[in-house]
Amino acid sequence: MKAFPLLRRTFAVLALTTLGAAGAHAADDWPKAKPITLVVPFAAGGTSDILGRLIAQELGASLSQTVLVENKGGAGGVLGADAVARAKPDGYTLLLGTIATHAINPSLLPGINYNAAKDFAPVILLGSISNVLLVGASQPYKTVQDVVTAGKANPDTIAFGSAGQGTSQHLSGEVFKQLTGAHLTHVPYRGSAPAIQDLIGGQIPSSFETALVALPYVQSGKVRALAVTSAKRTEVMPDVPTMQEAGVAGFDVSRWQAIYAPANTPPAVVDRLNKAIAAIIAKPDVSGKMKGLGLAYTPNTPAEFTVFQTGEQAKWAKIIADGNLRVQ
């Protein structure tokens, strides 16, 4: 009778050994079996889509395998991220993740189905994009401190626009309020374009927007850029000071883009993807295009990216909790 438990243990060990061998074999064969799908969790035409198609084209050439881009937008990136979280972890389904899908939404939208920290294998951080505090050309505010002073003197009478609730532009404004004590009122729009138009038209006095989107309006004199939200100045607007330089200590907000695979994707595949994409970004023509999108890239390994992501998730969880933020 004692032999049966021993047999069960033997079979279990054999099964695990077989599965391990199969996983290793699959990693060795990758990516020969079929095309790779890169899910972009936003609509076509935006920065994420443009970046995703650039990476897909170059990665396909690097791996000698087709890389298809699938736009799966909706719910601030949640739908696309959820689809990849549930995909087979074989290296053939990837996600172009963002600060929204993996740092903001997990705390702002507690009902989402995926776990941003556990359901994905971080591959590589592609880069970050700074936001910028804008004011209309006809507004009296010339510096960040002018806005702070007015926001404190006349609580909730100064509005700031954003591309929508839960966006990095919205959250930039919330961080501004928390760090300065200025009482501003958030006005969410359905995207950047209508927010910018109302800023130009004087319907709102201020707005947070990505530096790249804001650039032509700043250059034309239709709006003024008071400060960028990143800890360092951006190449897109090198003459615009950072929030920290403008007197707001501790202000550091950047949108970021990254590549993820489903959790439990073979480490060898993740490592190969990381190295291949890092080599792609190092190409002068690719790095030039990424800088044109406003992206600042720093080389990173999957382990380094994981540490960065963990810090971002903790940071935004606190900001959202401290501001008692809710998506309406």
Backbone as numpy.savetxt, mean C-alpha at the origin, in Angstrom:
# Nx Ny Nz CAx CAy CAz Cx Cy Cz
-1.84 -55.73 19.74 -2.68 -54.53 19.74 -1.80 -53.26 19.74
-0.64 -53.30 20.36 0.23 -52.14 20.45 0.85 -51.79 19.09
0.76 -52.70 18.12 1.36 -52.44 16.82 0.60 -51.39 16.03
-0.73 -51.29 16.28 -1.53 -50.36 15.48 -1.13 -48.91 15.68
-0.95 -48.44 16.92 -0.48 -47.05 17.09 0.85 -46.81 16.39
1.75 -47.83 16.44 3.04 -47.68 15.80 2.88 -47.55 14.29
1.96 -48.37 13.73 1.71 -48.30 12.30 1.15 -46.94 11.90
0.23 -46.43 12.75 -0.36 -45.13 12.44 0.70 -44.04 12.42
1.62 -44.11 13.41 2.69 -43.11 13.45 3.60 -43.24 12.23
3.86 -44.48 11.82 4.72 -44.72 10.66 4.10 -44.15 9.40
2.78 -44.41 9.23 2.08 -43.89 8.06 2.06 -42.36 8.06
1.90 -41.77 9.27 1.86 -40.32 9.38 3.19 -39.70 8.97
4.29 -40.33 9.42 5.61 -39.84 9.05 5.84 -39.96 7.56
5.41 -41.12 6.99 5.55 -41.31 5.55 4.75 -40.28 4.77
3.54 -39.98 5.26 2.68 -39.00 4.58 3.31 -37.62 4.59
3.85 -37.22 5.76 4.49 -35.92 5.85 5.72 -35.84 4.97
6.48 -36.92 4.92 7.66 -36.97 4.08 7.29 -36.84 2.62
6.20 -37.54 2.23 5.74 -37.48 0.84 5.28 -36.09 0.48
4.51 -35.44 1.40 4.04 -34.09 1.15 5.21 -33.12 1.03
6.21 -33.28 1.90 7.37 -32.41 1.85 8.12 -32.57 0.54
8.26 -33.81 0.10 8.94 -34.07 -1.17 8.16 -33.48 -2.33
6.82 -33.59 -2.27 5.98 -33.04 -3.32 6.10 -31.53 -3.38
6.12 -30.89 -2.19 6.27 -29.44 -2.14 7.60 -28.99 -2.71
8.67 -29.72 -2.36 9.99 -29.38 -2.87 10.04 -29.55 -4.38
9.40 -30.62 -4.87 9.37 -30.88 -6.31 8.62 -29.77 -7.03
7.48 -29.33 -6.42 6.70 -28.26 -7.03 7.51 -26.98 -7.10
8.29 -26.70 -6.04 9.12 -25.50 -6.03 10.21 -25.59 -7.10
10.76 -26.80 -7.30 11.79 -26.99 -8.31 11.24 -26.74 -9.71
9.99 -27.16 -9.95 9.38 -27.01 -11.27 8.86 -25.61 -11.53
8.60 -24.85 -10.49 8.03 -23.51 -10.66 8.99 -22.62 -11.43
8.52 -21.82 -12.39 7.13 -21.60 -12.81 6.80 -22.23 -14.16
7.22 -23.46 -14.38 7.08 -24.08 -15.69 5.65 -24.53 -16.00
4.86 -24.83 -14.97 3.58 -25.51 -15.18 2.53 -24.68 -15.92
2.45 -23.38 -15.61 1.37 -22.57 -16.19 1.66 -21.09 -15.97
0.91 -20.20 -16.62 1.11 -18.76 -16.40 0.84 -18.36 -14.95
1.48 -17.29 -14.54 1.30 -16.71 -13.21 0.25 -15.59 -13.30
-0.61 -15.49 -12.31 -1.61 -14.43 -12.27 -1.26 -13.44 -11.16
-1.14 -12.18 -11.52 -0.92 -11.11 -10.55 -2.24 -10.37 -10.38
-2.84 -10.49 -9.21 -4.12 -9.83 -8.93 -3.86 -8.40 -8.47
-4.44 -7.45 -9.18 -4.41 -6.04 -8.77 -5.79 -5.75 -8.19
-5.88 -5.47 -6.89 -7.19 -5.36 -6.25 -7.88 -4.01 -6.43
-7.57 -3.34 -7.53 -8.18 -2.05 -7.85 -8.47 -2.00 -9.34
-9.26 -1.02 -9.74 -9.65 -0.89 -11.14 -8.46 -0.54 -12.03
-8.63 -0.79 -13.31 -7.58 -0.48 -14.28 -7.38 1.03 -14.39
-6.13 1.42 -14.68 -5.85 2.82 -14.94 -5.19 3.58 -13.81
-5.29 3.09 -12.58 -4.70 3.77 -11.44 -3.23 3.42 -11.27
-2.61 4.01 -10.24 -1.19 3.76 -9.99 -0.90 2.29 -9.76
-1.76 1.62 -8.98 -1.54 0.20 -8.69 -1.58 -0.63 -9.96
-2.52 -0.32 -10.85 -2.66 -1.06 -12.10 -1.45 -0.82 -13.00
-1.03 0.43 -13.12 0.13 0.75 -13.96 1.38 0.04 -13.44
1.57 0.08 -12.14 2.72 -0.58 -11.52 2.63 -2.09 -11.71
1.45 -2.65 -11.48 1.28 -4.09 -11.62 1.60 -4.58 -13.02
1.17 -3.83 -14.03 1.44 -4.23 -15.42 2.91 -4.09 -15.77
3.57 -3.10 -15.20 5.00 -2.94 -15.42 5.76 -4.13 -14.83
5.45 -4.48 -13.58 6.12 -5.61 -12.93 5.79 -6.92 -13.63
4.54 -7.11 -14.03 4.11 -8.35 -14.69 4.87 -8.56 -15.99
4.98 -7.52 -16.78 5.67 -7.63 -18.07 7.14 -8.01 -17.87
7.79 -7.32 -16.96 9.21 -7.57 -16.72 9.44 -8.92 -16.06
8.54 -9.30 -15.13 8.70 -10.58 -14.44 8.50 -11.73 -15.41
7.55 -11.58 -16.33 7.33 -12.62 -17.32 8.57 -12.87 -18.15
9.23 -11.78 -18.56 10.46 -11.93 -19.34 11.57 -12.55 -18.51
11.65 -12.17 -17.24 12.70 -12.70 -16.36 12.54 -14.19 -16.10
11.29 -14.64 -15.92 11.02 -16.04 -15.57 10.72 -16.91 -16.79
10.68 -16.30 -17.97 10.31 -17.02 -19.20 8.95 -17.68 -19.06
8.03 -16.97 -18.44 6.66 -17.46 -18.25 5.71 -16.25 -18.30
4.54 -16.47 -18.86 3.56 -15.39 -18.95 3.06 -15.00 -17.55
2.98 -13.70 -17.29 2.41 -13.19 -16.05 1.20 -12.34 -16.43
0.02 -12.82 -16.08 -1.23 -12.15 -16.41 -1.65 -11.22 -15.29
-2.19 -10.06 -15.64 -2.73 -9.14 -14.64 -4.24 -9.27 -14.60
-4.78 -9.50 -13.41 -6.22 -9.58 -13.23 -6.68 -8.48 -12.29
-7.45 -7.55 -12.81 -8.01 -6.48 -11.96 -9.24 -7.01 -11.24
-9.15 -7.03 -9.93 -10.26 -7.51 -9.12 -10.53 -6.47 -8.05
-11.18 -5.36 -8.46 -11.40 -4.25 -7.56 -12.63 -4.42 -6.70
-12.74 -3.53 -5.72 -13.91 -3.52 -4.85 -13.55 -3.48 -3.39
-14.33 -2.71 -2.62 -14.18 -2.65 -1.16 -12.79 -2.22 -0.73
-12.20 -1.26 -1.43 -10.90 -0.75 -1.03 -9.77 -1.75 -1.12
-9.90 -2.70 -2.06 -8.87 -3.72 -2.23 -9.15 -5.02 -1.53
-10.20 -5.06 -0.72 -10.50 -6.25 0.09 -10.83 -7.46 -0.78
-11.62 -7.28 -1.82 -12.06 -8.42 -2.63 -10.89 -9.13 -3.30
-9.99 -8.37 -3.89 -8.84 -8.96 -4.54 -7.90 -9.63 -3.56
-7.66 -8.98 -2.43 -6.78 -9.56 -1.41 -7.35 -10.86 -0.86
-8.65 -10.88 -0.64 -9.30 -12.08 -0.13 -9.18 -13.24 -1.11
-9.29 -12.94 -2.39 -9.18 -13.99 -3.41 -7.79 -14.62 -3.39
-6.77 -13.80 -3.23 -5.40 -14.33 -3.20 -5.13 -15.08 -1.90
-5.70 -14.61 -0.81 -5.52 -15.30 0.48 -6.03 -16.73 0.40
-7.08 -16.95 -0.41 -7.68 -18.28 -0.52 -7.14 -19.09 -1.69
-6.20 -18.53 -2.45 -5.65 -19.22 -3.61 -4.66 -20.31 -3.19
-4.43 -21.24 -4.09 -3.48 -22.32 -3.82 -2.07 -21.73 -3.67
-1.36 -22.09 -2.61 -0.03 -21.51 -2.36 1.07 -22.19 -3.18
0.98 -22.05 -4.48 1.94 -22.72 -5.35 2.81 -21.75 -6.15
2.66 -20.45 -5.88 3.46 -19.48 -6.59 2.87 -18.99 -7.89
1.69 -19.48 -8.24 1.07 -19.09 -9.50 0.00 -18.02 -9.33
-0.27 -17.59 -8.10 -1.19 -16.49 -7.85 -0.52 -15.52 -6.89
-0.39 -14.27 -7.32 0.27 -13.24 -6.53 -0.67 -12.05 -6.37
-0.36 -11.19 -5.43 -1.16 -10.00 -5.16 -0.30 -8.75 -5.16
-0.80 -7.70 -5.81 -0.20 -6.40 -5.64 -0.90 -5.75 -4.44
-0.33 -5.92 -3.27 -0.92 -5.39 -2.05 -0.51 -3.97 -1.78
-1.25 -3.32 -0.89 -0.98 -1.91 -0.58 -1.13 -1.65 0.91
-0.85 -0.43 1.31 -1.07 -0.01 2.69 -2.53 -0.21 3.08
-3.44 -0.07 2.11 -4.87 -0.25 2.41 -5.19 -1.70 2.70
-4.76 -2.61 1.82 -5.13 -4.02 1.97 -4.47 -4.68 3.17
-3.27 -4.22 3.55 -2.52 -4.95 4.57 -2.18 -4.17 5.83
-2.52 -2.88 5.91 -2.23 -2.13 7.14 -3.44 -1.36 7.65
-4.18 -0.71 6.75 -5.31 0.10 7.18 -6.59 -0.72 7.32
-6.97 -1.44 6.27 -8.24 -2.17 6.28 -8.39 -3.19 7.41
-7.32 -3.90 7.78 -7.48 -4.88 8.85 -8.01 -4.29 10.16
-7.71 -3.01 10.42 -8.22 -2.37 11.64 -9.45 -1.53 11.38
-9.53 -0.96 10.18 -10.67 -0.10 9.85 -11.89 -0.93 9.49
-11.67 -2.12 8.93 -12.76 -3.01 8.51 -12.59 -4.37 9.20
-12.92 -4.45 10.47 -12.68 -5.68 11.22 -13.44 -6.90 10.70
-14.42 -6.70 9.83 -15.20 -7.83 9.32 -14.63 -8.49 8.09
-13.45 -8.08 7.62 -12.89 -8.69 6.41 -12.54 -10.15 6.69
-12.58 -10.95 5.63 -12.42 -12.40 5.78 -10.97 -12.85 5.93
-10.02 -12.09 5.42 -8.64 -12.54 5.47 -7.90 -11.92 6.65
-6.84 -12.60 7.07 -5.96 -12.10 8.11 -4.68 -11.60 7.43
-4.50 -10.30 7.43 -3.39 -9.71 6.69 -2.02 -10.18 7.19
-1.95 -10.53 8.47 -0.67 -10.94 9.05 -0.37 -12.42 8.85
-1.42 -13.23 8.65 -1.22 -14.69 8.62 -1.52 -15.36 7.29
-2.32 -14.72 6.45 -2.79 -15.39 5.24 -1.96 -15.09 4.00
-0.83 -14.40 4.18 0.00 -14.03 3.04 1.48 -14.25 3.34
2.23 -14.49 2.30 3.69 -14.56 2.39 4.24 -13.29 1.76
4.78 -12.35 2.55 5.34 -11.13 1.98 6.51 -11.45 1.06
6.49 -10.91 -0.15 7.54 -11.17 -1.14 8.52 -10.01 -1.21
8.01 -8.81 -1.53 8.89 -7.65 -1.65 8.09 -6.36 -1.57
8.65 -5.38 -0.90 8.08 -4.04 -0.85 8.58 -3.29 -2.07
7.64 -2.87 -2.94 8.02 -2.24 -4.20 8.39 -0.77 -4.04
7.78 -0.11 -3.09 8.10 1.30 -2.90 6.99 2.04 -2.19
7.27 3.28 -1.86 6.31 4.11 -1.14 6.10 5.43 -1.87
4.92 6.02 -1.65 4.53 7.27 -2.29 4.05 8.23 -1.21
4.56 9.43 -1.24 4.16 10.43 -0.24 2.85 11.10 -0.61
2.08 11.44 0.42 0.95 12.33 0.24 1.40 13.75 0.53
0.52 14.72 0.24 0.88 16.12 0.45 -0.35 16.90 0.92
-0.13 17.83 1.84 -1.19 18.72 2.29 -1.30 19.88 1.31
-2.48 20.02 0.72 -2.73 21.07 -0.25 -3.74 22.08 0.29
-3.63 23.30 -0.16 -4.66 24.32 0.11 -4.95 25.02 -1.21
-6.14 25.54 -1.34 -6.51 26.27 -2.54 -5.69 27.54 -2.70
-5.48 27.94 -3.95 -4.65 29.11 -4.21 -5.21 30.39 -3.58
-6.53 30.42 -3.40 -7.15 31.63 -2.83 -7.22 31.60 -1.30
-6.78 30.51 -0.70 -6.83 30.40 0.76 -5.72 31.22 1.41
-5.93 31.67 2.65 -4.91 32.51 3.31 -3.74 31.72 3.90
-3.84 30.39 3.92 -2.83 29.58 4.60 -1.57 29.42 3.73
-0.46 29.88 4.26 0.81 29.79 3.54 1.73 28.72 4.11
1.48 28.31 5.35 2.32 27.29 5.99 1.44 26.29 6.74
2.05 25.18 7.13 1.35 24.18 7.92 0.87 24.78 9.24
1.71 25.60 9.85 1.35 26.20 11.13 0.16 27.15 11.00
-0.02 27.75 9.83 -1.21 28.57 9.60 -2.47 27.72 9.70
-2.43 26.52 9.13 -3.58 25.62 9.18 -3.82 25.15 10.61
-2.75 24.82 11.30 -2.86 24.36 12.69 -3.49 25.45 13.56
-3.00 26.66 13.43 -3.52 27.78 14.22 -5.00 28.01 13.95
-5.38 27.99 12.69 -6.79 28.20 12.33 -7.66 27.04 12.81
-7.15 25.83 12.72 -7.91 24.66 13.15 -8.14 24.63 14.65
-7.22 25.21 15.40 -7.38 25.29 16.85 -8.28 26.46 17.25
-8.16 27.55 16.53 -8.93 28.74 16.87 -10.40 28.60 16.50
-10.66 27.86 15.41 -12.04 27.68 14.93 -12.30 26.19 14.71
-12.49 25.46 15.81 -12.64 24.00 15.71 -13.74 23.56 14.75
-13.38 22.58 13.90 -14.31 21.92 12.98 -14.90 22.84 11.92
-14.32 24.00 11.71 -14.82 24.88 10.65 -13.96 24.78 9.39
-12.80 24.17 9.50 -11.91 23.99 8.34 -12.00 22.54 7.88
-12.32 22.34 6.63 -12.47 20.99 6.09 -11.21 20.55 5.36
-11.00 19.25 5.34 -9.97 18.70 4.45 -10.61 17.58 3.64
-10.35 17.59 2.35 -10.91 16.58 1.47 -9.96 15.41 1.31
-10.50 14.28 0.85 -9.68 13.10 0.57 -10.33 12.31 -0.55
-9.63 11.32 -1.04 -10.13 10.47 -2.12 -11.15 9.46 -1.63
-11.47 9.47 -0.33 -12.47 8.55 0.20 -12.12 8.07 1.59
-13.11 7.57 2.29 -12.89 7.06 3.65 -11.99 5.83 3.62
-11.04 5.82 4.54 -10.13 4.69 4.65 -8.93 4.76 3.74
-8.86 5.76 2.86 -7.70 5.91 1.99 -6.53 6.49 2.79
-5.34 6.37 2.22 -4.17 6.93 2.91 -4.27 8.45 3.00
-4.98 9.07 2.05 -5.18 10.51 2.12 -6.04 10.87 3.33
-7.13 10.12 3.52 -7.99 10.33 4.70 -7.19 10.13 5.98
-6.45 9.04 6.03 -5.71 8.73 7.26 -4.58 9.73 7.50
-4.05 10.32 6.44 -3.04 11.38 6.61 -3.65 12.54 7.37
-4.90 12.88 7.02 -5.58 13.96 7.73 -5.85 13.63 9.18
-6.18 12.37 9.45 -6.43 11.95 10.83 -5.16 12.01 11.65
-4.04 11.60 11.06 -2.75 11.71 11.76 -2.43 13.18 12.03
-2.69 14.03 11.06 -2.46 15.47 11.22 -3.25 16.01 12.41
-4.51 15.62 12.51 -5.35 16.07 13.62 -4.81 15.58 14.96
-4.40 14.30 15.02 -3.93 13.73 16.27 -2.61 14.35 16.73
-1.71 14.64 15.78 -0.39 15.14 16.14 -0.36 16.64 16.40
-1.31 17.38 15.81 -1.29 18.84 15.96 -2.37 19.36 16.90
-3.43 18.59 17.10 -4.54 19.06 17.90 -5.45 20.01 17.15
-5.23 20.16 15.84 -6.09 21.01 15.02 -7.40 20.27 14.73
-8.51 20.91 14.93 -9.81 20.28 14.72 -10.30 20.54 13.30
-10.02 19.62 12.39 -10.44 19.72 11.01 -11.58 18.72 10.74
-12.40 19.04 9.77 -13.52 18.17 9.40 -13.22 17.43 8.10
-13.35 16.11 8.14 -13.08 15.31 6.95 -14.25 15.33 5.98
-13.94 15.56 4.69 -14.95 15.51 3.62 -14.48 14.46 2.60
-15.06 13.26 2.65 -14.63 12.22 1.71 -15.26 12.38 0.33
-14.48 12.09 -0.70 -14.95 12.15 -2.08 -14.84 10.76 -2.70
-15.43 10.62 -3.87 -15.33 9.36 -4.61 -14.12 9.42 -5.54
-12.95 9.53 -4.97 -11.74 9.59 -5.75 -11.03 10.92 -5.67
-9.83 10.96 -6.23 -9.00 12.16 -6.15 -9.52 13.30 -7.02
-9.99 12.99 -8.22 -10.39 14.03 -9.18 -11.44 14.99 -8.62
-12.56 14.50 -8.08 -13.55 15.45 -7.55 -13.06 16.22 -6.34
-12.19 15.62 -5.54 -11.64 16.33 -4.38 -10.76 17.49 -4.84
-9.92 17.23 -5.84 -9.04 18.28 -6.37 -9.87 19.41 -6.99
-10.91 19.05 -7.73 -11.73 20.07 -8.39 -12.44 20.97 -7.37
-12.92 20.37 -6.28 -13.56 21.19 -5.24 -12.55 22.04 -4.50
-11.34 21.55 -4.38 -10.27 22.33 -3.75 -9.96 23.56 -4.62
-9.83 23.33 -5.92 -9.56 24.43 -6.84 -10.72 25.42 -6.85
-11.95 24.89 -6.80 -13.13 25.75 -6.86 -13.47 26.46 -5.57
-12.78 26.11 -4.48 -13.01 26.79 -3.22 -14.09 26.19 -2.35
-14.65 25.03 -2.77 -15.67 24.38 -1.95 -15.08 23.80 -0.67
-13.82 23.43 -0.71 -13.08 23.00 0.49 -11.76 23.76 0.52
-11.26 24.10 1.71 -10.03 24.89 1.80 -8.74 24.06 1.70
-8.82 22.79 2.07 -7.60 21.98 2.10 -7.90 20.54 1.71
-6.84 19.81 1.41 -7.00 18.40 1.02 -5.67 17.69 1.16
-5.74 16.40 1.39 -4.55 15.56 1.33 -4.64 14.73 0.06
-3.56 14.70 -0.70 -3.55 13.98 -1.97 -2.16 13.39 -2.20
-2.07 12.41 -3.08 -0.76 11.87 -3.41 0.04 12.94 -4.13
1.33 12.95 -3.90 2.19 13.98 -4.49 2.15 13.92 -6.01
2.10 12.72 -6.55 2.11 12.57 -8.01 0.84 13.15 -8.63
-0.32 12.86 -8.03 -1.58 13.38 -8.55 -1.64 14.90 -8.40
-1.11 15.41 -7.30 -1.17 16.84 -7.02 -0.21 17.67 -7.86
0.86 17.06 -8.32 1.95 17.79 -8.97 1.50 18.76 -10.07
0.73 18.34 -11.07 0.38 19.29 -12.14 -0.44 20.48 -11.65
-1.27 20.28 -10.62 -2.07 21.38 -10.08 -1.21 22.35 -9.28
-0.18 21.81 -8.63 0.76 22.67 -7.91 1.59 23.47 -8.91
2.06 22.80 -9.96 2.89 23.47 -10.95 2.13 24.56 -11.68
0.82 24.36 -11.86 0.01 25.36 -12.56 -0.43 26.50 -11.66
-0.18 26.38 -10.35 -0.54 27.42 -9.41 -1.99 27.37 -8.96
-2.70 26.30 -9.30 -4.11 26.19 -8.91 -4.27 25.83 -7.44
-3.26 25.16 -6.87 -3.25 24.83 -5.45 -1.85 25.04 -4.92
-1.70 25.12 -3.60 -0.40 25.24 -2.97 -0.10 23.99 -2.16
1.13 23.52 -2.24 1.57 22.37 -1.46 2.30 22.90 -0.22
1.80 22.55 0.96 2.41 23.06 2.19 3.44 22.10 2.77
3.20 20.79 2.67 4.16 19.82 3.22 3.81 18.43 2.73
4.83 17.60 2.56 4.60 16.19 2.23 4.56 15.39 3.52
3.89 14.24 3.47 3.63 13.48 4.69 4.72 12.48 5.05
5.63 12.20 4.12 6.69 11.23 4.38 7.78 11.83 5.26
8.59 10.96 5.83 9.67 11.43 6.72 10.77 12.13 5.93
10.93 11.78 4.65 11.91 12.42 3.79 11.19 13.12 2.63
11.83 14.12 2.08 11.25 14.81 0.93 11.13 13.85 -0.25
10.15 14.11 -1.10 9.94 13.26 -2.26 10.56 13.88 -3.51
11.07 13.02 -4.39 11.67 13.51 -5.62 10.64 14.18 -6.51
9.37 13.84 -6.31 8.32 14.44 -7.12 8.18 15.92 -6.80
8.35 16.29 -5.52 8.27 17.69 -5.08 9.44 18.00 -4.16
10.64 18.06 -4.69 11.83 18.21 -3.84 11.89 19.52 -3.05
11.17 20.55 -3.49 11.22 21.83 -2.81 10.17 21.98 -1.70
9.29 20.98 -1.58 8.24 21.03 -0.56 8.75 20.37 0.72
8.66 21.04 1.87 9.18 20.45 3.11 8.35 19.28 3.59
8.93 18.48 4.47 8.17 17.41 5.11 7.35 18.00 6.26
6.38 17.24 6.73 5.60 17.68 7.88 6.52 17.90 9.09
7.50 17.02 9.23 8.41 17.17 10.36 9.22 18.44 10.24
9.67 18.77 9.04 10.40 20.03 8.83 9.49 21.23 9.08
8.18 21.03 8.84 7.22 22.12 9.04 6.76 22.24 10.48
7.33 21.41 11.36 7.04 21.55 12.78 6.13 20.52 13.39
5.73 19.49 12.61 4.86 18.44 13.15 5.73 17.22 13.44
6.23 17.12 14.64 7.14 16.04 15.02 6.45 14.67 14.92
7.19 13.69 14.42 6.70 12.32 14.38 5.80 12.00 13.20
5.56 12.95 12.32 4.65 12.71 11.18 5.39 11.92 10.11
4.87 10.73 9.79 5.48 9.90 8.75 4.41 8.98 8.17
3.83 9.39 7.08 2.80 8.61 6.40 3.15 8.49 4.93
3.26 7.27 4.45 3.51 7.02 3.03 2.63 5.87 2.56
2.02 6.04 1.41 1.35 4.90 0.77 2.42 3.96 0.27
2.17 2.67 0.35 3.15 1.74 -0.19 2.49 0.62 -0.99
3.28 0.04 -1.87 2.84 -1.03 -2.77 3.79 -2.21 -2.59
3.27 -3.42 -2.71 4.10 -4.59 -2.46 3.56 -5.81 -3.19
4.37 -6.84 -3.26 3.96 -8.11 -3.85 3.83 -9.14 -2.73
2.70 -9.87 -2.75 2.44 -10.95 -1.79 2.10 -12.23 -2.54
2.35 -13.35 -1.87 1.87 -14.65 -2.29 0.99 -15.20 -1.17
0.18 -16.21 -1.44 -0.61 -16.81 -0.34 0.32 -17.42 0.71
-0.13 -17.46 1.94 0.66 -18.10 3.01 0.96 -19.54 2.62
2.11 -20.02 3.08 2.56 -21.39 2.83 3.07 -21.62 1.41
3.24 -20.56 0.64 3.93 -20.70 -0.64 5.36 -21.13 -0.34
5.92 -22.09 -1.07 7.28 -22.57 -0.77 8.28 -21.43 -0.65
9.06 -21.42 0.43 10.05 -20.34 0.63 10.98 -20.15 -0.56
11.32 -21.26 -1.24 12.22 -21.15 -2.39 11.58 -20.32 -3.50
10.27 -20.45 -3.67 9.55 -19.68 -4.68 9.51 -18.21 -4.27
9.20 -17.95 -3.00 9.15 -16.57 -2.50 10.51 -15.91 -2.67
11.57 -16.63 -2.33 12.91 -16.07 -2.44 13.28 -15.79 -3.90
12.90 -16.69 -4.78 13.20 -16.48 -6.20 12.44 -15.27 -6.74
11.18 -15.13 -6.34 10.38 -13.98 -6.75 11.02 -12.68 -6.24
11.43 -12.68 -4.99 12.05 -11.49 -4.41 13.28 -11.07 -5.20
14.14 -12.03 -5.48 15.38 -11.71 -6.19 15.10 -11.27 -7.62
14.14 -11.92 -8.27 13.82 -11.57 -9.66 13.25 -10.15 -9.73
12.36 -9.81 -8.82 11.73 -8.48 -8.85 12.74 -7.41 -8.45
13.60 -7.72 -7.49 14.64 -6.76 -7.09 15.56 -6.45 -8.28
15.90 -7.48 -9.04 16.75 -7.28 -10.22 16.03 -6.45 -11.28
14.73 -6.66 -11.40 13.93 -5.89 -12.36 13.93 -4.41 -11.98
13.70 -4.11 -10.71 13.64 -2.72 -10.26 14.99 -2.04 -10.41
16.06 -2.82 -10.34 17.41 -2.25 -10.48 17.71 -1.81 -11.90
16.91 -2.26 -12.87 17.12 -1.86 -14.27 16.80 -0.37 -14.42
17.68 0.40 -15.03 17.47 1.85 -15.12 16.13 2.26 -15.73
15.68 1.55 -16.77 14.43 1.95 -17.40 13.24 1.69 -16.48
13.29 0.59 -15.73 12.21 0.27 -14.80 12.22 1.23 -13.61
13.39 1.44 -13.02 13.47 2.35 -11.88 13.05 3.76 -12.29
13.35 4.15 -13.52 12.92 5.45 -14.00 11.41 5.56 -14.09
10.77 4.50 -14.57 9.31 4.49 -14.67 8.67 4.51 -13.28
9.28 3.79 -12.34 8.73 3.76 -10.98 8.89 5.13 -10.31
10.00 5.79 -10.54 10.17 7.14 -10.00 9.15 8.09 -10.62
8.83 7.83 -11.89 7.82 8.62 -12.56 6.45 8.45 -11.94
6.23 7.31 -11.29 4.99 7.07 -10.57 5.04 7.60 -9.14
6.19 8.19 -8.78 6.34 8.74 -7.44 6.81 7.74 -6.41
7.23 6.56 -6.85 7.63 5.50 -5.92 9.09 5.61 -5.51
9.34 5.53 -4.21 10.69 5.48 -3.67 10.95 4.05 -3.20
11.95 3.39 -3.78 12.24 1.98 -3.48 13.54 1.83 -2.72
13.51 0.95 -1.72 14.70 0.55 -0.98 14.79 -0.97 -1.03
15.92 -1.55 -1.46 16.03 -3.01 -1.54 15.65 -3.68 -0.22
14.92 -4.80 -0.32 14.48 -5.50 0.89 14.26 -6.97 0.62
14.47 -7.78 1.65 14.24 -9.22 1.59 12.83 -9.51 2.12
12.32 -10.73 1.90 11.02 -11.08 2.48 10.98 -10.88 4.00
12.08 -11.23 4.67 12.12 -11.07 6.13 12.07 -9.60 6.52
12.80 -8.76 5.81 12.80 -7.33 6.11 11.44 -6.71 5.82
10.81 -7.15 4.74 9.49 -6.65 4.41 8.48 -7.08 5.48
8.60 -8.28 6.00 7.70 -8.76 7.05 7.79 -7.88 8.29
9.01 -7.50 8.67 9.20 -6.61 9.83 8.54 -5.27 9.57
8.72 -4.75 8.37 8.10 -3.47 8.00 6.58 -3.56 8.09
6.02 -4.63 7.53 4.57 -4.79 7.54 4.03 -4.88 8.97
4.70 -5.62 9.83 4.26 -5.76 11.22 4.21 -4.39 11.91
5.23 -3.58 11.64 5.25 -2.24 12.22 4.13 -1.37 11.70
3.84 -1.46 10.39 2.77 -0.68 9.79 1.40 -1.08 10.33
1.20 -2.38 10.51 -0.10 -2.84 11.03 -0.32 -2.35 12.45
0.71 -2.38 13.28 0.59 -1.89 14.65 0.38 -0.38 14.67
1.09 0.33 13.82 0.98 1.78 13.74 -0.44 2.21 13.37
-1.00 1.60 12.34 -2.33 2.02 11.88 -3.44 1.53 12.80
-3.23 0.41 13.46 -4.22 -0.06 14.44 -4.36 0.97 15.56
-3.23 1.52 16.00 -3.26 2.54 17.08 -3.91 3.84 16.59
-3.52 4.28 15.40 -4.08 5.52 14.86 -5.59 5.42 14.70
-6.05 4.30 14.19 -7.49 4.10 13.97 -8.23 3.99 15.30
-7.62 3.31 16.27 -8.26 3.20 17.59 -8.28 4.54 18.31
-7.16 5.26 18.26 -7.09 6.57 18.94 -8.07 7.56 18.34
-8.30 7.46 17.03 -9.23 8.37 16.40 -10.65 7.88 16.39
-10.86 6.67 16.94 -12.19 6.06 16.96 -12.82 6.11 15.57
-12.02 5.71 14.57 -12.45 5.83 13.18 -13.35 4.67 12.78
-14.36 5.00 12.01 -15.30 3.99 11.49 -15.65 4.35 10.05
-15.77 3.34 9.23 -16.22 3.56 7.86 -17.74 3.63 7.87
-18.28 4.73 7.37 -19.73 4.94 7.40 -20.38 4.43 6.12
